[in-house]
């Protein structure tokens, strides 16, 4: 299979040669016809011109002394009605048959020549008549044609050469960016470096547009791969800590198998770490399902007010332990068709953050409001707050504004809240001032088919 470049050059050259040949052919046949028409016109013009100069005076045809009967290759002769030559001459060998009057005819001469002949009748006032005949040798065009063909041949050769060389240069130049696209794509396919870009300068051509689209696609791919890699890194990192603790505690328990208190202490630690791992693994599972689009809420009619009270009850101990007062601002009997466990996870995650990032002696509030077309779940606190720089990123997976602020979390709580809200077609929002507190809002629409 020929390359596109070669095909373009070949087509281009073939077209150029075809067009030039057509023009040459048209020129040569056109010039043949033109010469023929001109020759005939010259013949008739001369014959008529002479005819006007012939008069009859006193019964005799008079022709001026200075009248020439050979002009511009046209031979002319005047014959009387009885066929006698009066003036002029027609070259020997031109047959003078009985041709029709007023008509240019081509007749062969007795050598190889060929002639146009033409005659007209002259009628005079005294009823006498004469005829004037003209003859002109037909131009031998074959010499012209063979010369023209020779020139044409070389012209076509030169044009074919010039157009193929010129075409090749133009095509090569215009395809240079495409070569870069191919080379970069090849380098990326052959290795694993997604940071490579074709990086063509600004241009409006199709190949520039293609390269720009390719670069944009690479950037998105790179981002996606980077996110994926970061996610795996973070997930392994988060899992490694509880696993190391569990292994260490197992060793400790084995060493103190006879000391019941120490063994129980170790088992408690193991249980706590296993619990952390379990929460982490279910969070990862939810994220994976959400990415795959298979996280579908199992909707039932849930009394959110009741669920809110239960969550507040379960968090009470944690809040007290931190010296935080827990409030509920819950409208009675707010019902919603939703996934019970997911809504519970939303409230638990938000409240546990409000407590975890709360201040000693501070407060945390869970509010549930029926807004008609949607239900609003909000959790506010007067805790440490979130800085403006961190605020846009707190929903990212594994993002922790300051991991040293509170141990235990993996930075997945808020991502899960968002994923669960979105699986119900809902949305999340946050307002926070560093050092003053935060307010999280989750909007869950009433009539929504679940979206991703
Ligand atoms: P984590 O496991 O770190 O709590 P989250 O996804 O729940 O992860 O939260 C992400 C980050 O957002 C936290 O590390 C924390 O810095 C910040 N954050 C979340 N909730 C609050 C809050 N109520 N007050 C202050 N900071 C918060």
PDB file of C-alpha atoms and ligand atoms in Angstrom, residues 353-354 357 381 384-386 394 399-402 405-406 409-414 438 440, ligand 1:
ATOM      1  CA  UNK A 353     -16.484  15.062  61.517  1.00  0.00           C
ATOM      2  CA  UNK A 354     -18.353  17.794  63.404  1.00  0.00           C
ATOM      3  CA  UNK A 357     -13.056  18.588  64.384  1.00  0.00           C
ATOM      4  CA  UNK A 381     -20.400  22.960  64.245  1.00  0.00           C
ATOM      5  CA  UNK A 384     -11.827  24.412  64.018  1.00  0.00           C
ATOM      6  CA  UNK A 385     -13.228  25.215  60.584  1.00  0.00           C
ATOM      7  CA  UNK A 386     -11.584  24.739  57.192  1.00  0.00           C
ATOM      8  CA  UNK A 394     -12.182  18.385  51.037  1.00  0.00           C
ATOM      9  CA  UNK A 399      -7.892  14.460  50.980  1.00  0.00           C
ATOM     10  CA  UNK A 400      -7.163  15.634  54.499  1.00  0.00           C
ATOM     11  CA  UNK A 401      -6.741  19.331  55.139  1.00  0.00           C
ATOM     12  CA  UNK A 402      -4.265  18.586  57.866  1.00  0.00           C
ATOM     13  CA  UNK A 405      -5.496  17.509  63.204  1.00  0.00           C
ATOM     14  CA  UNK A 406      -7.369  14.324  63.987  1.00  0.00           C
ATOM     15  CA  UNK A 409      -9.654   9.322  59.454  1.00  0.00           C
ATOM     16  CA  UNK A 410      -8.540   8.300  56.018  1.00  0.00           C
ATOM     17  CA  UNK A 411      -9.890  11.313  54.175  1.00  0.00           C
ATOM     18  CA  UNK A 412     -12.737   9.315  52.613  1.00  0.00           C
ATOM     19  CA  UNK A 413     -15.671  10.415  54.782  1.00  0.00           C
ATOM     20  CA  UNK A 414     -16.714  13.421  52.717  1.00  0.00           C
ATOM     21  CA  UNK A 438     -18.354  24.683  59.420  1.00  0.00           C
ATOM     22  CA  UNK A 440     -22.355  21.088  55.609  1.00  0.00           C
TER      23      UNK A 440
HETATM   24  P1  LIG B   1     -11.213  12.587  57.377  1.00  0.00           P
HETATM   25  O1  LIG B   1     -11.127  11.116  57.444  1.00  0.00           O
HETATM   26  O2  LIG B   1      -9.862  13.238  57.340  1.00  0.00           O
HETATM   27  O3  LIG B   1     -12.154  13.195  58.352  1.00  0.00           O
HETATM   28  P2  LIG B   1     -13.110  13.540  55.434  1.00  0.00           P
HETATM   29  O4  LIG B   1     -13.269  13.233  54.009  1.00  0.00           O
HETATM   30  O5  LIG B   1     -14.267  13.237  56.317  1.00  0.00           O
HETATM   31  O6  LIG B   1     -11.789  12.839  55.911  1.00  0.00           O
HETATM   32  O7  LIG B   1     -12.775  15.068  55.558  1.00  0.00           O
HETATM   33  C1  LIG B   1     -11.782  15.620  54.765  1.00  0.00           C
HETATM   34  C2  LIG B   1     -11.114  16.797  55.459  1.00  0.00           C
HETATM   35  O8  LIG B   1     -12.059  17.866  55.602  1.00  0.00           O
HETATM   36  C3  LIG B   1     -10.698  16.464  56.850  1.00  0.00           C
HETATM   37  O9  LIG B   1      -9.389  15.950  56.858  1.00  0.00           O
HETATM   38  C4  LIG B   1     -10.771  17.790  57.547  1.00  0.00           C
HETATM   39  O10 LIG B   1      -9.570  18.489  57.398  1.00  0.00           O
HETATM   40  C5  LIG B   1     -11.855  18.552  56.831  1.00  0.00           C
HETATM   41  N1  LIG B   1     -13.130  18.528  57.537  1.00  0.00           N
HETATM   42  C6  LIG B   1     -14.212  17.744  57.331  1.00  0.00           C
HETATM   43  N2  LIG B   1     -15.226  18.045  58.172  1.00  0.00           N
HETATM   44  C7  LIG B   1     -14.777  19.045  58.949  1.00  0.00           C
HETATM   45  C8  LIG B   1     -15.369  19.817  60.008  1.00  0.00           C
HETATM   46  N3  LIG B   1     -16.614  19.607  60.444  1.00  0.00           N
HETATM   47  N4  LIG B   1     -14.620  20.790  60.578  1.00  0.00           N
HETATM   48  C9  LIG B   1     -13.366  21.028  60.127  1.00  0.00           C
HETATM   49  N5  LIG B   1     -12.749  20.349  59.146  1.00  0.00           N
HETATM   50  C10 LIG B   1     -13.452  19.369  58.551  1.00  0.00           C
END
